[in-house]
Amino acid sequence: MIREQELDPGRAAARRAEQTREGPVFEPAVDIYENAEGLTLLADMPGVAPEKLTIDLRENVLTLRGEVTRPEGENETDVLREFQTGNYFRQFTLADTIDQSRIEATMKDGVLRLKLPKVERARPRTITVKAG
Amino acid sequence: MRRTWPSSSFPFRGGFPDPARIRREMERLFDLLEAEAPSAAPAGVFPPINVTQDGQNFYVRTELPGIDPAALNISVERNKLTLAGKREIPIEQDGVSYHRRERVGGAFNRSITLPGDIDPDRVEANYRHGILTITLPKAEAVKARKIAVRS
């Protein structure tokens, strides 16, 4: 229903090329769970303002791209560095069972919540057996 | 969480590793190696912390997406900062099946010693877009002073 988009070498290079800023690109950690109505995807993208997040859907490929503004001021120098900051990028392929017209996204405190509803026919139904 | 060096959970979280994932992790590692040599970061300490300074302040930053900042416990004693709290990632609904669970949480309690005295009364913390920034003004005695040369 949803699976990681595999990057072939050409695409990986393209991904690097389309980056406008120097520095590493990170994959956000995600949780994906499913219930009868659809899938929910949660992605940790700390440092990304809601307006700096791009969610692109074309040809069943869902692309998440988050731009991080450098949090440090200009005159700051490092004392201790345990983590790097950089932009986020990750792609998934959606199955036809996702209703692409009804995807909803919210972003709060660096966490993206994406609701991916299933199309009606894909929802499970219980068939009642009539006695007769 | 983007560590400068892989944590103990790297790179597989249970299950048979997916070849695409291995390739991605390798790519990511090479990206990191290209980026810059990491300073000594203790692996497995959560959350990772960055410390910077300018003439006026020390700045402590950490990535804690989706937490309630009111539940954080930040305290300062001389030049030691302690940051305690919990990042909870609950199962959101009963009866759902998880396809992926990569986000990490847990309770933490970290102390760091700053390389100079600070003014504990003027420490400020700010939480924005999942990043916690603690600004610790340097004590007057340790601030760099510009000495004017009289002619």
Tab-separated table of C-alpha atoms in Angstrom:
chain	number	residue	atom	x	y	z
A	1	MET	CA	0.000	0.000	0.000
A	2	ILE	CA	2.894	2.291	0.761
A	3	ARG	CA	6.492	1.411	0.241
A	4	GLU	CA	9.805	3.121	0.157
A	5	GLN	CA	10.733	4.524	-3.205
A	6	GLU	CA	13.967	2.887	-4.296
A	7	LEU	CA	16.488	5.341	-5.571
A	8	ASP	CA	18.427	4.133	-8.557
A	9	PRO	CA	21.879	5.711	-8.948
A	10	GLY	CA	20.618	8.255	-11.472
A	11	ARG	CA	17.906	9.461	-9.188
A	12	ALA	CA	20.250	9.593	-6.225
A	13	ALA	CA	22.499	11.897	-8.224
A	14	ALA	CA	19.508	13.994	-9.229
A	15	ARG	CA	18.503	14.253	-5.618
A	16	ARG	CA	21.905	15.660	-4.777
A	17	ALA	CA	21.875	17.967	-7.761
A	18	GLU	CA	18.545	19.518	-6.902
A	19	GLN	CA	19.796	20.549	-3.550
A	20	THR	CA	20.502	24.238	-3.493
A	21	ARG	CA	22.369	24.283	-0.211
A	22	GLU	CA	25.634	22.675	0.743
A	23	GLY	CA	25.593	19.994	3.370
A	24	PRO	CA	24.089	16.630	4.100
A	25	VAL	CA	20.523	15.583	3.324
A	26	PHE	CA	18.725	13.468	5.876
A	27	GLU	CA	15.934	10.979	5.751
A	28	PRO	CA	13.319	11.765	8.328
A	29	ALA	CA	12.430	8.917	10.689
A	30	VAL	CA	8.850	7.817	10.017
A	31	ASP	CA	6.122	5.802	11.660
A	32	ILE	CA	3.445	4.414	9.369
A	33	TYR	CA	0.376	2.676	10.639
A	34	GLU	CA	-2.762	1.379	9.041
A	35	ASN	CA	-6.330	0.984	10.139
A	36	ALA	CA	-9.560	0.307	8.261
A	37	GLU	CA	-9.862	3.910	7.012
A	38	GLY	CA	-6.356	4.345	5.754
A	39	LEU	CA	-2.734	4.975	6.577
A	40	THR	CA	-1.173	7.565	8.833
A	41	LEU	CA	2.417	8.642	8.323
A	42	LEU	CA	4.307	10.566	11.005
A	43	ALA	CA	7.694	12.030	10.123
A	44	ASP	CA	10.169	13.758	12.441
A	45	MET	CA	11.526	16.841	10.705
A	46	PRO	CA	12.820	19.090	13.478
A	47	GLY	CA	13.767	22.572	12.338
A	48	VAL	CA	11.372	22.603	9.384
A	49	ALA	CA	8.794	25.389	9.466
A	50	PRO	CA	5.399	24.387	8.010
A	51	GLU	CA	5.910	26.761	5.068
A	52	LYS	CA	9.291	25.169	4.301
A	53	LEU	CA	7.813	21.725	3.820
A	54	THR	CA	6.958	20.488	0.340
A	55	ILE	CA	4.778	17.464	-0.209
A	56	ASP	CA	4.638	16.440	-3.811
A	57	LEU	CA	2.536	13.666	-5.300
A	58	ARG	CA	2.901	12.584	-8.885
A	59	GLU	CA	2.630	9.241	-10.621
A	60	ASN	CA	2.015	7.516	-7.294
A	61	VAL	CA	5.288	8.811	-5.871
A	62	LEU	CA	4.976	10.807	-2.685
A	63	THR	CA	7.946	13.091	-2.071
A	64	LEU	CA	8.603	14.767	1.259
A	65	ARG	CA	11.083	17.598	1.235
A	66	GLY	CA	11.861	19.818	4.211
A	67	GLU	CA	14.120	22.807	4.228
A	68	VAL	CA	15.943	23.658	7.436
A	69	THR	CA	17.004	27.176	8.206
A	70	ARG	CA	20.343	27.151	9.984
A	71	PRO	CA	19.462	27.674	13.651
A	72	GLU	CA	22.798	29.195	14.639
A	73	GLY	CA	23.459	32.917	14.534
A	74	GLU	CA	26.232	34.246	12.322
A	75	ASN	CA	28.765	34.887	15.062
A	76	GLU	CA	28.346	31.587	16.839
A	77	THR	CA	31.188	29.102	16.958
A	78	ASP	CA	30.959	25.418	17.867
A	79	VAL	CA	31.762	24.218	21.367
A	80	LEU	CA	30.296	20.728	21.049
A	81	ARG	CA	28.594	19.178	18.036
A	82	GLU	CA	26.739	15.904	18.416
A	83	PHE	CA	24.351	16.202	15.498
A	84	GLN	CA	24.381	17.778	12.068
A	85	THR	CA	21.586	19.766	10.532
A	86	GLY	CA	20.521	19.637	6.917
A	87	ASN	CA	17.502	19.331	4.720
A	88	TYR	CA	15.195	16.327	4.658
A	89	PHE	CA	14.196	14.177	1.723
A	90	ARG	CA	12.279	10.931	1.446
A	91	GLN	CA	10.080	9.260	-1.131
A	92	PHE	CA	7.386	6.624	-1.003
A	93	THR	CA	5.351	4.828	-3.620
A	94	LEU	CA	1.632	4.685	-2.994
A	95	ALA	CA	-0.596	1.872	-4.135
A	96	ASP	CA	-3.804	2.553	-6.054
A	97	THR	CA	-5.776	1.740	-2.930
A	98	ILE	CA	-4.915	5.200	-1.509
A	99	ASP	CA	-7.346	7.972	-2.388
A	100	GLN	CA	-4.844	10.537	-3.573
A	101	SER	CA	-7.391	13.348	-3.705
A	102	ARG	CA	-8.081	13.197	0.016
A	103	ILE	CA	-4.588	13.208	1.520
A	104	GLU	CA	-4.326	15.593	4.459
A	105	ALA	CA	-1.157	16.995	5.987
A	106	THR	CA	-0.487	18.873	9.208
A	107	MET	CA	2.834	19.999	10.602
A	108	LYS	CA	3.370	20.859	14.247
A	109	ASP	CA	6.506	21.159	16.363
A	110	GLY	CA	8.648	19.527	13.707
A	111	VAL	CA	6.390	16.503	13.232
A	112	LEU	CA	4.545	15.944	9.965
A	113	ARG	CA	1.271	14.036	10.132
A	114	LEU	CA	-0.006	12.754	6.836
A	115	LYS	CA	-3.386	11.054	6.516
A	116	LEU	CA	-3.710	8.789	3.528
A	117	PRO	CA	-7.278	7.509	3.267
A	118	LYS	CA	-8.108	4.336	1.412
A	119	VAL	CA	-10.480	4.438	-1.528
A	120	GLU	CA	-13.925	3.118	-0.672
A	121	ARG	CA	-13.593	-0.208	-2.432
A	122	ALA	CA	-10.364	-0.996	-0.577
A	123	ARG	CA	-11.887	-0.746	2.872
A	124	PRO	CA	-12.517	-4.050	4.534
A	125	ARG	CA	-16.053	-5.268	4.773
A	126	THR	CA	-17.470	-8.001	6.854
A	127	ILE	CA	-19.870	-10.201	4.954
A	128	THR	CA	-22.762	-11.360	7.012
A	129	VAL	CA	-23.855	-14.884	6.290
A	130	LYS	CA	-27.591	-15.218	6.352
A	131	ALA	CA	-29.077	-18.363	7.629
A	132	GLY	CA	-31.422	-19.870	5.136
B	1	MET	CA	17.673	11.914	14.867
B	2	ARG	CA	20.735	12.819	12.858
B	3	ARG	CA	23.792	11.881	14.814
B	4	THR	CA	27.254	12.737	13.674
B	5	TRP	CA	28.071	9.124	14.307
B	6	PRO	CA	25.826	6.079	14.111
B	7	SER	CA	24.109	5.048	17.293
B	8	SER	CA	23.921	1.480	18.524
B	9	SER	CA	20.623	0.922	16.732
B	10	PHE	CA	22.254	1.540	13.381
B	11	PRO	CA	21.297	0.483	10.824
B	12	PHE	CA	18.597	-2.141	11.204
B	13	ARG	CA	15.670	-2.118	13.508
B	14	GLY	CA	14.707	-5.747	13.558
B	15	GLY	CA	13.670	-7.896	10.675
B	16	PHE	CA	15.561	-8.816	7.581
B	17	PRO	CA	17.411	-5.829	6.137
B	18	ASP	CA	15.987	-4.530	2.923
B	19	PRO	CA	18.744	-4.101	0.272
B	20	ALA	CA	17.425	-0.673	-0.698
B	21	ARG	CA	17.701	0.381	2.907
B	22	ILE	CA	21.287	-0.849	3.181
B	23	ARG	CA	22.171	1.160	0.124
B	24	ARG	CA	20.503	4.253	1.512
B	25	GLU	CA	22.231	3.882	4.852
B	26	MET	CA	25.569	3.502	3.093
B	27	GLU	CA	24.849	6.612	1.077
B	28	ARG	CA	23.906	8.471	4.197
B	29	LEU	CA	27.099	7.370	5.947
B	30	PHE	CA	29.216	8.521	3.040
B	31	ASP	CA	27.367	11.828	3.096
B	32	LEU	CA	28.250	12.148	6.751
B	33	LEU	CA	31.888	11.258	6.174
B	34	GLU	CA	32.052	13.834	3.428
B	35	ALA	CA	30.423	16.430	5.608
B	36	GLU	CA	33.108	16.681	8.254
B	37	ALA	CA	34.913	14.580	10.791
B	38	PRO	CA	32.728	14.264	13.837
B	39	SER	CA	33.860	15.533	17.185
B	40	ALA	CA	33.737	12.995	19.988
B	41	ALA	CA	30.022	12.318	20.292
B	42	PRO	CA	28.942	9.685	22.759
B	43	ALA	CA	26.890	7.135	20.834
B	44	GLY	CA	23.495	6.262	22.198
B	45	VAL	CA	23.071	9.361	24.353
B	46	PHE	CA	19.666	10.871	23.779
B	47	PRO	CA	19.011	13.525	22.761
B	48	PRO	CA	22.139	14.702	20.945
B	49	ILE	CA	23.095	18.250	21.869
B	50	ASN	CA	24.933	21.007	20.053
B	51	VAL	CA	26.622	23.790	21.984
B	52	THR	CA	27.796	27.037	20.422
B	53	GLN	CA	28.905	30.389	21.746
B	54	ASP	CA	29.318	33.979	20.746
B	55	GLY	CA	30.617	36.953	22.691
B	56	GLN	CA	27.531	37.214	24.878
B	57	ASN	CA	26.009	33.758	25.288
B	58	PHE	CA	26.301	30.027	25.153
B	59	TYR	CA	23.591	28.322	23.102
B	60	VAL	CA	22.498	24.756	23.724
B	61	ARG	CA	20.323	23.196	21.031
B	62	THR	CA	18.641	19.864	20.768
B	63	GLU	CA	16.071	18.316	18.467
B	64	LEU	CA	12.966	17.173	20.287
B	65	PRO	CA	10.162	17.111	17.733
B	66	GLY	CA	6.588	16.799	18.946
B	67	ILE	CA	7.130	17.187	22.683
B	68	ASP	CA	5.303	19.313	25.218
B	69	PRO	CA	7.926	21.906	26.198
B	70	ALA	CA	6.143	22.547	29.509
B	71	ALA	CA	7.041	19.020	30.603
B	72	LEU	CA	10.765	19.653	30.197
B	73	ASN	CA	12.854	20.147	33.268
B	74	ILE	CA	15.728	22.545	32.662
B	75	SER	CA	17.977	23.542	35.535
B	76	VAL	CA	21.244	25.392	35.896
B	77	GLU	CA	23.773	25.161	38.679
B	78	ARG	CA	26.922	27.235	38.269
B	79	ASN	CA	28.094	26.300	34.788
B	80	LYS	CA	26.265	22.989	34.637
B	81	LEU	CA	23.048	22.642	32.661
B	82	THR	CA	20.704	19.717	33.229
B	83	LEU	CA	17.984	18.828	30.772
B	84	ALA	CA	15.453	16.188	31.724
B	85	GLY	CA	12.202	15.099	30.157
B	86	LYS	CA	10.489	12.496	28.137
B	87	ARG	CA	9.662	12.091	24.511
B	88	GLU	CA	6.657	9.843	24.282
B	89	ILE	CA	5.649	8.092	21.118
B	90	PRO	CA	2.439	6.327	22.045
B	91	ILE	CA	0.564	3.789	19.985
B	92	GLU	CA	-2.065	6.141	18.658
B	93	GLN	CA	-4.963	3.755	18.252
B	94	ASP	CA	-5.742	0.240	19.247
B	95	GLY	CA	-5.993	-2.340	16.539
B	96	VAL	CA	-3.747	-0.647	14.000
B	97	SER	CA	-0.943	-2.409	12.239
B	98	TYR	CA	2.407	-0.718	11.986
B	99	HIS	CA	4.311	-0.750	8.710
B	100	ARG	CA	7.231	1.210	10.122
B	101	ARG	CA	8.299	2.404	13.538
B	102	GLU	CA	11.467	4.406	13.219
B	103	ARG	CA	10.791	7.365	15.496
B	104	VAL	CA	12.525	7.059	18.831
B	105	GLY	CA	11.545	8.378	22.201
B	106	GLY	CA	12.137	7.750	25.841
B	107	ALA	CA	13.046	9.468	29.062
B	108	PHE	CA	16.275	11.395	29.210
B	109	ASN	CA	18.390	13.242	31.698
B	110	ARG	CA	21.500	14.915	30.391
B	111	SER	CA	23.944	17.226	32.080
B	112	ILE	CA	26.538	19.260	30.321
B	113	THR	CA	29.212	21.483	31.740
B	114	LEU	CA	29.756	24.714	29.882
B	115	PRO	CA	33.306	25.943	29.407
B	116	GLY	CA	32.669	29.139	31.386
B	117	ASP	CA	30.491	30.652	34.078
B	118	ILE	CA	27.024	31.816	33.193
B	119	ASP	CA	24.429	34.112	34.665
B	120	PRO	CA	21.800	31.624	35.922
B	121	ASP	CA	19.094	34.273	36.394
B	122	ARG	CA	18.952	35.180	32.736
B	123	VAL	CA	18.832	31.745	31.124
B	124	GLU	CA	16.079	31.456	28.532
B	125	ALA	CA	14.618	28.480	26.703
B	126	ASN	CA	12.724	28.608	23.458
B	127	TYR	CA	10.952	25.780	21.614
B	128	ARG	CA	10.278	26.227	17.918
B	129	HIS	CA	9.595	23.762	15.102
B	130	GLY	CA	10.724	20.895	17.312
B	131	ILE	CA	14.066	22.444	18.253
B	132	LEU	CA	14.808	23.483	21.798
B	133	THR	CA	17.245	26.378	22.128
B	134	ILE	CA	18.567	27.341	25.552
B	135	THR	CA	20.366	30.674	25.701
B	136	LEU	CA	22.758	31.023	28.617
B	137	PRO	CA	24.267	34.501	29.041
B	138	LYS	CA	27.911	34.457	30.018
B	139	ALA	CA	28.774	35.824	33.433
B	140	GLU	CA	30.166	39.348	33.298
B	141	ALA	CA	33.546	38.128	34.537
B	142	VAL	CA	34.119	35.788	31.594
B	143	LYS	CA	32.900	38.051	28.788
B	144	ALA	CA	35.605	39.085	26.413
B	145	ARG	CA	36.379	42.755	26.749
B	146	LYS	CA	37.780	44.943	24.115
B	147	ILE	CA	40.668	46.969	25.436
B	148	ALA	CA	41.023	50.352	23.924
B	149	VAL	CA	44.610	51.520	23.478
B	150	ARG	CA	45.103	55.081	24.522
B	151	SER	CA	47.535	57.047	22.564
